[in-house]
mmCIF file of C-alpha atoms in Angstrom:
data_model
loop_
_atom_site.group_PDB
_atom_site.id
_atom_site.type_symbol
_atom_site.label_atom_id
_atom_site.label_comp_id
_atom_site.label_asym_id
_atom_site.label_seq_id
_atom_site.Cartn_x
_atom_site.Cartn_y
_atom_site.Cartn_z
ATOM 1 C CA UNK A 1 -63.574 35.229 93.727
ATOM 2 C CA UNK A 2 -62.988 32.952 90.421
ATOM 3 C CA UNK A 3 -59.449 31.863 90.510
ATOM 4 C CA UNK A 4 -56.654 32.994 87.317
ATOM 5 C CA UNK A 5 -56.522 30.044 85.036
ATOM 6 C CA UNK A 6 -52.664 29.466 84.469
ATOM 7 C CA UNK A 7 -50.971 30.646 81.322
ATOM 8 C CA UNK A 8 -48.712 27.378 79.514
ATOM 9 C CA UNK A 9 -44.908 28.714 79.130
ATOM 10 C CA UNK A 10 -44.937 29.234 75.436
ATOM 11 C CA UNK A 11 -41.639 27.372 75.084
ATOM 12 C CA UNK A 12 -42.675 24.342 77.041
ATOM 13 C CA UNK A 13 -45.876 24.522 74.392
ATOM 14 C CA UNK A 14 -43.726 25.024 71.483
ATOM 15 C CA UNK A 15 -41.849 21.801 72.838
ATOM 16 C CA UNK A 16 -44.648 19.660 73.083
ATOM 17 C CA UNK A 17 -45.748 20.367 69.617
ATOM 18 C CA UNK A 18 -42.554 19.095 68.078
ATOM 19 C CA UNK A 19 -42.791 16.046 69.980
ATOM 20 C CA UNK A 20 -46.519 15.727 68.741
ATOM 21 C CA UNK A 21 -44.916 16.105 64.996
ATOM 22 C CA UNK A 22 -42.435 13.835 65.553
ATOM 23 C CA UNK A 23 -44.486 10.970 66.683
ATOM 24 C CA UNK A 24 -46.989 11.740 64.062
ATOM 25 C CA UNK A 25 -44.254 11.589 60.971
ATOM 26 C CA UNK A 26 -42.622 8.222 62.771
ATOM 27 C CA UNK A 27 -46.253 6.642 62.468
ATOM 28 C CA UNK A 28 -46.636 7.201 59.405
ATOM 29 C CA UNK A 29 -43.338 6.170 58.096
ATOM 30 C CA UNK A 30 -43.942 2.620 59.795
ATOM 31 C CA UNK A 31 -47.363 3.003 57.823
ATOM 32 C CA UNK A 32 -45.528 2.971 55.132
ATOM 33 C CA UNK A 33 -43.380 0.072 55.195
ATOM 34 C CA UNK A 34 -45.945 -2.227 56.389
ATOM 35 C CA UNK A 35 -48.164 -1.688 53.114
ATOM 36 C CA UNK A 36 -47.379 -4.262 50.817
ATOM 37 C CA UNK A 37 -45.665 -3.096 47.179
ATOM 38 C CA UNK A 38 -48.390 -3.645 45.273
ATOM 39 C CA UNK A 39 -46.182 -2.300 42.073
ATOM 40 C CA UNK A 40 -45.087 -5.383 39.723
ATOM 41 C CA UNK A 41 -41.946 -5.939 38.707
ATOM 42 C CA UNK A 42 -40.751 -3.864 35.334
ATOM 43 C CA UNK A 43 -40.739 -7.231 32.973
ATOM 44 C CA UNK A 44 -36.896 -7.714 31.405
ATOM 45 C CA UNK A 45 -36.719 -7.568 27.745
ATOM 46 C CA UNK A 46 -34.850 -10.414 25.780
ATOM 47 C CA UNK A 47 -34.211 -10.206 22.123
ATOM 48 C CA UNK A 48 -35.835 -13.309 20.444
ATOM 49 C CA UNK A 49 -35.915 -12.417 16.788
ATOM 50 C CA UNK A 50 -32.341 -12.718 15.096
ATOM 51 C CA UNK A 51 -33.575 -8.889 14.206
ATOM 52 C CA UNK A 52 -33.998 -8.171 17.719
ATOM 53 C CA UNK A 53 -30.632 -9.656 19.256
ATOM 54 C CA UNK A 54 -29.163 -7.858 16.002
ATOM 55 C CA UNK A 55 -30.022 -4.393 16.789
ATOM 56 C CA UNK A 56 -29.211 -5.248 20.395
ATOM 57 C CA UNK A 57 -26.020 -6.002 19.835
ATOM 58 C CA UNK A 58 -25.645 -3.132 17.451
ATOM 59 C CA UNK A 59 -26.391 -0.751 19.724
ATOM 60 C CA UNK A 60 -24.223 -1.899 22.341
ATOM 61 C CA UNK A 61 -21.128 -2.944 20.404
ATOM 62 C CA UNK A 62 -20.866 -0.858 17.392
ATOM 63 C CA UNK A 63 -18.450 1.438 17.914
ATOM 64 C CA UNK A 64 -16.100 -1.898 19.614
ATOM 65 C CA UNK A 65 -16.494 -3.861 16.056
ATOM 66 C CA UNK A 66 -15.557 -0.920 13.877
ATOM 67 C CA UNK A 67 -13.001 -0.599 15.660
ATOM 68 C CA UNK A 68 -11.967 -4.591 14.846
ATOM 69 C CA UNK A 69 -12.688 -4.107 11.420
ATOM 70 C CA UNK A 70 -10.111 -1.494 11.245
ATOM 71 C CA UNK A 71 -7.513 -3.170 12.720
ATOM 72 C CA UNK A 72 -8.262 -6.392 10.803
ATOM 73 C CA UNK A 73 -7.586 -4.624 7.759
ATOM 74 C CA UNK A 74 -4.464 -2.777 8.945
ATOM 75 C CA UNK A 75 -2.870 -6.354 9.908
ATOM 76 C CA UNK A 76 -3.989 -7.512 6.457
ATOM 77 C CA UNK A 77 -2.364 -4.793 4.742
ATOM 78 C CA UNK A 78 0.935 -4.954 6.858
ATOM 79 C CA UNK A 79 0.534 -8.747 6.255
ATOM 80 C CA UNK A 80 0.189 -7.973 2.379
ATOM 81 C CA UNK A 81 2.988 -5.897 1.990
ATOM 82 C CA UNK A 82 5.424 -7.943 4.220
ATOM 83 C CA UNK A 83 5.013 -11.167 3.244
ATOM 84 C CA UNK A 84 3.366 -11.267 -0.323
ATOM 85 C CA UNK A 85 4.096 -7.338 -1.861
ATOM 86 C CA UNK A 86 6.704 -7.499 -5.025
ATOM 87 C CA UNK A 87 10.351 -6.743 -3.489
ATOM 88 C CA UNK A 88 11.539 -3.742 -6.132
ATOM 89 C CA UNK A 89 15.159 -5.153 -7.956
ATOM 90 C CA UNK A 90 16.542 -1.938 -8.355
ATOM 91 C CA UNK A 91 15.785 1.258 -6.024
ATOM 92 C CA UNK A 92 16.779 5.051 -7.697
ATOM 93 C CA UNK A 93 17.064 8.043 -5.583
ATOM 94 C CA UNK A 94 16.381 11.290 -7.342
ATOM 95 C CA UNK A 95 17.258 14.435 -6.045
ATOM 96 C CA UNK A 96 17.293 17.187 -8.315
ATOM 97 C CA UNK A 97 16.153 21.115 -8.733
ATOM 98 C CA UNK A 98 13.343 20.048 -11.150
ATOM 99 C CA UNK A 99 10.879 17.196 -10.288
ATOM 100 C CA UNK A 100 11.970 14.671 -13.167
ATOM 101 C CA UNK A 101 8.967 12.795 -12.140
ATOM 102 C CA UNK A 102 6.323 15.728 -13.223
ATOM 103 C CA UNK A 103 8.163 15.408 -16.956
ATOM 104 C CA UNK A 104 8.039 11.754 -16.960
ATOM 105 C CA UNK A 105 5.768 10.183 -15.699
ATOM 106 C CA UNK A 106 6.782 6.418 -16.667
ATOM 107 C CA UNK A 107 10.517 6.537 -15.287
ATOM 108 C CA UNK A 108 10.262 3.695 -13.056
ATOM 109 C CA UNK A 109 8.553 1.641 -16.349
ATOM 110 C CA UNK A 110 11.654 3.226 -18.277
ATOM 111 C CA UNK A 111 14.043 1.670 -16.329
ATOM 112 C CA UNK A 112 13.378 -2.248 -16.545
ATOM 113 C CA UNK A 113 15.070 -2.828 -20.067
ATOM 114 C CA UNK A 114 18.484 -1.974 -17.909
ATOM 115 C CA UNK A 115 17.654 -4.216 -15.261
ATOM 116 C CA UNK A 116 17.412 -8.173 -14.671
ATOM 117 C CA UNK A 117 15.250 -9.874 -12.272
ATOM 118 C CA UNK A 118 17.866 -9.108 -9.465
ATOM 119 C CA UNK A 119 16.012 -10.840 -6.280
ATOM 120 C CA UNK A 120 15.045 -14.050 -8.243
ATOM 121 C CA UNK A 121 11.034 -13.416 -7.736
ATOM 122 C CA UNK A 122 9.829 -13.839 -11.253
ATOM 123 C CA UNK A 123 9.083 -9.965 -11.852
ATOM 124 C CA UNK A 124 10.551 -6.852 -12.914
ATOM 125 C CA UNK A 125 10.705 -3.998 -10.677
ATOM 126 C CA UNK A 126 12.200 -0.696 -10.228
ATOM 127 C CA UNK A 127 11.306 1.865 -7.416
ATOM 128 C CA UNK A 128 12.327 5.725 -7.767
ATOM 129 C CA UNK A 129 12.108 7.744 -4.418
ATOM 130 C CA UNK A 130 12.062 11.296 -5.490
ATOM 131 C CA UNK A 131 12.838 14.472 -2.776
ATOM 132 C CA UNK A 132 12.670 17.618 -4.645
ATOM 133 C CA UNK A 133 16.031 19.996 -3.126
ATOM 134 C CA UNK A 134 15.234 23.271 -5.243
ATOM 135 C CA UNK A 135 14.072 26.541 -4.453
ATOM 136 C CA UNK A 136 10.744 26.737 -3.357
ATOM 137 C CA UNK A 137 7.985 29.690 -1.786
ATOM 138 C CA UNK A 138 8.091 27.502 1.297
ATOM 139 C CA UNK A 139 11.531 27.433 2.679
ATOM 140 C CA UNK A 140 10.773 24.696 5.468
ATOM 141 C CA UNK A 141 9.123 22.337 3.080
ATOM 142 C CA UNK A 142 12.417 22.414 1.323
ATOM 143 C CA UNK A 143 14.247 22.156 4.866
ATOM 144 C CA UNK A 144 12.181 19.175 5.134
ATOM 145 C CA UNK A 145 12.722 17.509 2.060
ATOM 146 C CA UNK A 146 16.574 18.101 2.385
ATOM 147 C CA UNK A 147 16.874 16.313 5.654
ATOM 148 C CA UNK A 148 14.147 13.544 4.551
ATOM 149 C CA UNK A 149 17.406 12.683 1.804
ATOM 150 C CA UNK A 150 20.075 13.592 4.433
ATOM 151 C CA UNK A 151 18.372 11.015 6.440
ATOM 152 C CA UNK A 152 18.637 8.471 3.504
ATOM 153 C CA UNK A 153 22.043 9.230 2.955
ATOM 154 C CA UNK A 154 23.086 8.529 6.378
ATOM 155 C CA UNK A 155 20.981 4.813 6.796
ATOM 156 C CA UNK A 156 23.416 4.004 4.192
ATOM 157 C CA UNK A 157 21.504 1.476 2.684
ATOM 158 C CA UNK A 158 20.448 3.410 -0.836
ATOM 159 C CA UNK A 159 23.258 3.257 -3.040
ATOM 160 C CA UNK A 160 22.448 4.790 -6.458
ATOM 161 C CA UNK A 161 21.190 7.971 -7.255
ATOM 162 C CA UNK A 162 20.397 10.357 -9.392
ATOM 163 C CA UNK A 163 21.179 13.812 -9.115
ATOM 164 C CA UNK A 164 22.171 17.692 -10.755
ATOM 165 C CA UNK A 165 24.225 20.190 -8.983
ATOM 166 C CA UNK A 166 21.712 21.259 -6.977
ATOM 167 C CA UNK A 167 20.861 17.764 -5.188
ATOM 168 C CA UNK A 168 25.476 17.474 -4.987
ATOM 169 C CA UNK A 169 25.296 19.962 -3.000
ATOM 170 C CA UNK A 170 23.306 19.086 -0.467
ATOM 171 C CA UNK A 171 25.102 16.474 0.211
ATOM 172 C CA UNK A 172 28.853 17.759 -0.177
ATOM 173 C CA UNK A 173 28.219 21.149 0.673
ATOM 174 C CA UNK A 174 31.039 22.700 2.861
ATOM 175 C CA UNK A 175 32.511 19.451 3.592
ATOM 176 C CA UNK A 176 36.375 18.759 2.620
ATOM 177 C CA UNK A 177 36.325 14.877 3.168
ATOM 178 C CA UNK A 178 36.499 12.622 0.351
ATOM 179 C CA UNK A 179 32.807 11.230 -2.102
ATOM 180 C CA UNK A 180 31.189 8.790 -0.597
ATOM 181 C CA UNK A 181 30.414 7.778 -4.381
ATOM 182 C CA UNK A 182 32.489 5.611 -6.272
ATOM 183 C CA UNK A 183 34.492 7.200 -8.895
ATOM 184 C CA UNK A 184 33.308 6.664 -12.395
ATOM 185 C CA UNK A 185 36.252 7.703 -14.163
ATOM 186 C CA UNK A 186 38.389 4.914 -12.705
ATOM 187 C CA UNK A 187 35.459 2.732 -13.456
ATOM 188 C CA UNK A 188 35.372 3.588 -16.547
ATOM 189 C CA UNK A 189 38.533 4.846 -17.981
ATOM 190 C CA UNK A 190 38.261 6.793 -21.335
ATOM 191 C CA UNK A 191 34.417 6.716 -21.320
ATOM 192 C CA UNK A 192 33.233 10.592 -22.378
ATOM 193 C CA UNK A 193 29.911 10.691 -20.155
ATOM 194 C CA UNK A 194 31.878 9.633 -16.620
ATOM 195 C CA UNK A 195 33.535 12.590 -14.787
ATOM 196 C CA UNK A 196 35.175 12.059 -11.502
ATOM 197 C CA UNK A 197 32.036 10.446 -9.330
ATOM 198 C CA UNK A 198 29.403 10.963 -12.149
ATOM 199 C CA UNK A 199 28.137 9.371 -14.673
ATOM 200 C CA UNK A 200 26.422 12.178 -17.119
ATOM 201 C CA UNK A 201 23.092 11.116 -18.890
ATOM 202 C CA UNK A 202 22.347 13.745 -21.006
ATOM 203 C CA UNK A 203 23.902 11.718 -23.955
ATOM 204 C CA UNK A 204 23.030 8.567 -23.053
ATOM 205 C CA UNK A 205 19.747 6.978 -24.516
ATOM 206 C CA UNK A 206 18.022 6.376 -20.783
ATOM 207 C CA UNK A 207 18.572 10.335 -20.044
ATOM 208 C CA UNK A 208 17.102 11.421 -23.593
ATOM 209 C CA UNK A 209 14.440 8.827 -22.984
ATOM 210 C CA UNK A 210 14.090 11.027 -19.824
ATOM 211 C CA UNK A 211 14.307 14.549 -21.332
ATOM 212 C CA UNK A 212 17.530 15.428 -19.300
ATOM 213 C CA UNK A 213 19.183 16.933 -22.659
ATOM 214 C CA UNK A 214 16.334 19.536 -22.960
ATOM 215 C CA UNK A 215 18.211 21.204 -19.531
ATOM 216 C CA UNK A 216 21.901 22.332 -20.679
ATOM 217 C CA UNK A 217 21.646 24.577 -18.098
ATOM 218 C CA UNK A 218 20.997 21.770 -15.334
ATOM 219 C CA UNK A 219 23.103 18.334 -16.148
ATOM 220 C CA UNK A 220 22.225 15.199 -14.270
ATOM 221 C CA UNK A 221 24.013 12.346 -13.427
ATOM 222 C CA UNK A 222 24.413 9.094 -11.608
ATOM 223 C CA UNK A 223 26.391 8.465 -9.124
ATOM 224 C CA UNK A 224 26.768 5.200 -6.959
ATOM 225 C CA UNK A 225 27.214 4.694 -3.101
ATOM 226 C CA UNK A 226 30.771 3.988 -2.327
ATOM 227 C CA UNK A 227 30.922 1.012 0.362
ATOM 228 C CA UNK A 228 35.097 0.679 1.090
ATOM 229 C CA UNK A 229 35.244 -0.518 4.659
ATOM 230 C CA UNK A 230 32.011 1.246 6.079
ATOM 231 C CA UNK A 231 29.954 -0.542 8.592
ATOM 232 C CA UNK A 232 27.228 -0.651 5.566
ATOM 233 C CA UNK A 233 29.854 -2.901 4.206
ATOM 234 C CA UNK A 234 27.791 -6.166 4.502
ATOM 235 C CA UNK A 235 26.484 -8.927 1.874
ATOM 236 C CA UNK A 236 23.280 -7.495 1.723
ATOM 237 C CA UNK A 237 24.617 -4.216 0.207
ATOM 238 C CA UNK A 238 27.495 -5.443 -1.960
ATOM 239 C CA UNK A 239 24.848 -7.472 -3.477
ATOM 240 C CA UNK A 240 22.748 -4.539 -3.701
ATOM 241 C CA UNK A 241 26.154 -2.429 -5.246
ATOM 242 C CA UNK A 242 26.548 -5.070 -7.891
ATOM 243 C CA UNK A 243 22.755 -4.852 -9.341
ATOM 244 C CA UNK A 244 23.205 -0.854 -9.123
ATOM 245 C CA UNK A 245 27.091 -1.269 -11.152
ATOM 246 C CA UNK A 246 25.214 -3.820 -13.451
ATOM 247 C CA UNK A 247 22.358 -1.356 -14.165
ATOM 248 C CA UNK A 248 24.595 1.279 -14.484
ATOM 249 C CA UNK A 249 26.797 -1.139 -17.331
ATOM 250 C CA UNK A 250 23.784 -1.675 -19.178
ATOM 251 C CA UNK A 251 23.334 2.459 -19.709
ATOM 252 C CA UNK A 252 26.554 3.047 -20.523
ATOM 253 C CA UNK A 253 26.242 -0.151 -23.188
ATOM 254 C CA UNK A 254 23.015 0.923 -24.669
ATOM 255 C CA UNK A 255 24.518 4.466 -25.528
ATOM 256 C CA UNK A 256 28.195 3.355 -26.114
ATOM 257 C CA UNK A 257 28.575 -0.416 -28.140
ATOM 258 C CA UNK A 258 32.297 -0.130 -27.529
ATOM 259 C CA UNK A 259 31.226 -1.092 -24.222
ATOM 260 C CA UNK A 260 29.069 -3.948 -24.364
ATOM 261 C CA UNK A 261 29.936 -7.004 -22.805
ATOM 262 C CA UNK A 262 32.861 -5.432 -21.180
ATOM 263 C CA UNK A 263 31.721 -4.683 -17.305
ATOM 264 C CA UNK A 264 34.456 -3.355 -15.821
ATOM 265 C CA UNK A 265 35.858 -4.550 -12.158
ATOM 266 C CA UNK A 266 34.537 -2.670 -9.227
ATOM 267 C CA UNK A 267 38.029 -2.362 -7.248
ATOM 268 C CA UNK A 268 36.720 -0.977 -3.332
ATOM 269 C CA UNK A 269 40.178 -0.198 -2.581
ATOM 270 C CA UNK A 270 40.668 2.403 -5.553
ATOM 271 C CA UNK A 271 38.083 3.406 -6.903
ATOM 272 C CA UNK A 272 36.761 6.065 -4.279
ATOM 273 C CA UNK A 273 37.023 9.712 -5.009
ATOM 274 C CA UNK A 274 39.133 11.615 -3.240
ATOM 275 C CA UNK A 275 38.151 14.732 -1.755
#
């Protein structure tokens, strides 16, 4: 009788064929790294052509040399306007209901006959800095433009303005102490156009020059930073006060000859306004 041939455990089988496939993939790996790499190397690319090294650079370093260019002219400009822009001789403040600057539109021009070449530089130059203070559709923009001459105020350094009712008020409303403008009466004793700290301009030939007598209802006036004892009380400034009070001499002498050649002396100790 032919004896059973022996069935193979099906796990031990299953077994021995992952070895098998494991020996298999190892072989061939090792295959592998023993055939030489008969790939060549990918060849490097050098710009030779100035065209070539051009675009190159171009592509790698453009947005790097805008960048430079931008800041190059940025230092040129601060550069400029440091070192070689005209210094103004005179600076006016205007802060008024209506923008005087939309009626006339050559007020800083209108202003050098009444001024002398203050800082010594060979030209004649007024600035005007105008913040509008009236009513507007936009109540923050005027919020805004109220504090921008707040702000100016209190830096101290701006000493002559001009300004109506309107732009007073912003500065003096519901405040008791005394003007921080000098008082133009005592400056100018007897003179019709100067009322306590203002100097009215509406008869004057600078303020018709300016249209301020076509506003009866609206009067404007100067009126001229008071120094006293302040900490703004420096050379600097009281230089500064006695181009504004010469200025301000040569207005009152174009409109009033009784007045010419007379300047009267700025006294700090009397002539502020009291409250």
């Amino acid at each position: 009788m032919a004896k059973k041939k022996k069935t193979a455990d099906p796990r031990q089988q299953e077994l021995h064929d992952l070895i098998e496939l494991k020996k298999m993939r190892q072989a061939a790996a090792e295959q592998r790294a023993m055939e030489p790499d008969f790939d060549p190397p990918a060849e490097k690319i050098v710009p030779k052509t100035f065209k070539e090294k051009w675009d190159n650079y171009w592509y790698h370093y453009k947005a790097a040399t805008w960048g430079g260019l931008v800041a190059a002219v940025l230092v040129v400009w601060l550069v400029k306007d440091l070192f070689f822009a005209a210094k103004p001789d005179l600076t006016l403040n205007i802060a008024t209901e209506i923008s005087l600057s939309a009626i006339n539109s050559e007020m800083q021009e209108d202003i050098h006959p009444y001024i002398s070449d203050y800082n010594g530089d060979g030209k004649l130059l007024a600035l005007i800095s105008e913040t509008p203070v009236g009513e507007s559709d936009d109540p923050q923009m005027v919020f805004a433009y109220q504090q921008k001459f707040i702000a100016v105020l209190a830096a101290g350094d701006e000493l002559l303005f001009l300004l109506d009712q309107e732009g007073y008020d912003v500065i003096f409303k519901g405040s008791d102490n005394q003007s921080m403008f000098i008082d133009m009466e005592k400056l100018y004793p007897g003179l019709d156009a100067a009322e306590g700290d203002k100097l009215y301009l509406e008869d004057l030939p600078l303020g018709k020059e300016w249209k301020l007598d076509r506003f009866p209802e609206n009067r404007f006036f100067f009126c001229v930073r008071y120094l006293g004892n302040s900490a703004r009380d420096n050379e600097k400034n009281q230089k500064t006060l006695q181009n504004c009070l010469d200025f301000v001499q040569r207005v009152v002498e174009a409109g009033r000859p009784e007045w010419v050649g007379k300047q009267p002396v700025y006294d700090p100790a009397t002539m502020n306004v009291d409250g």
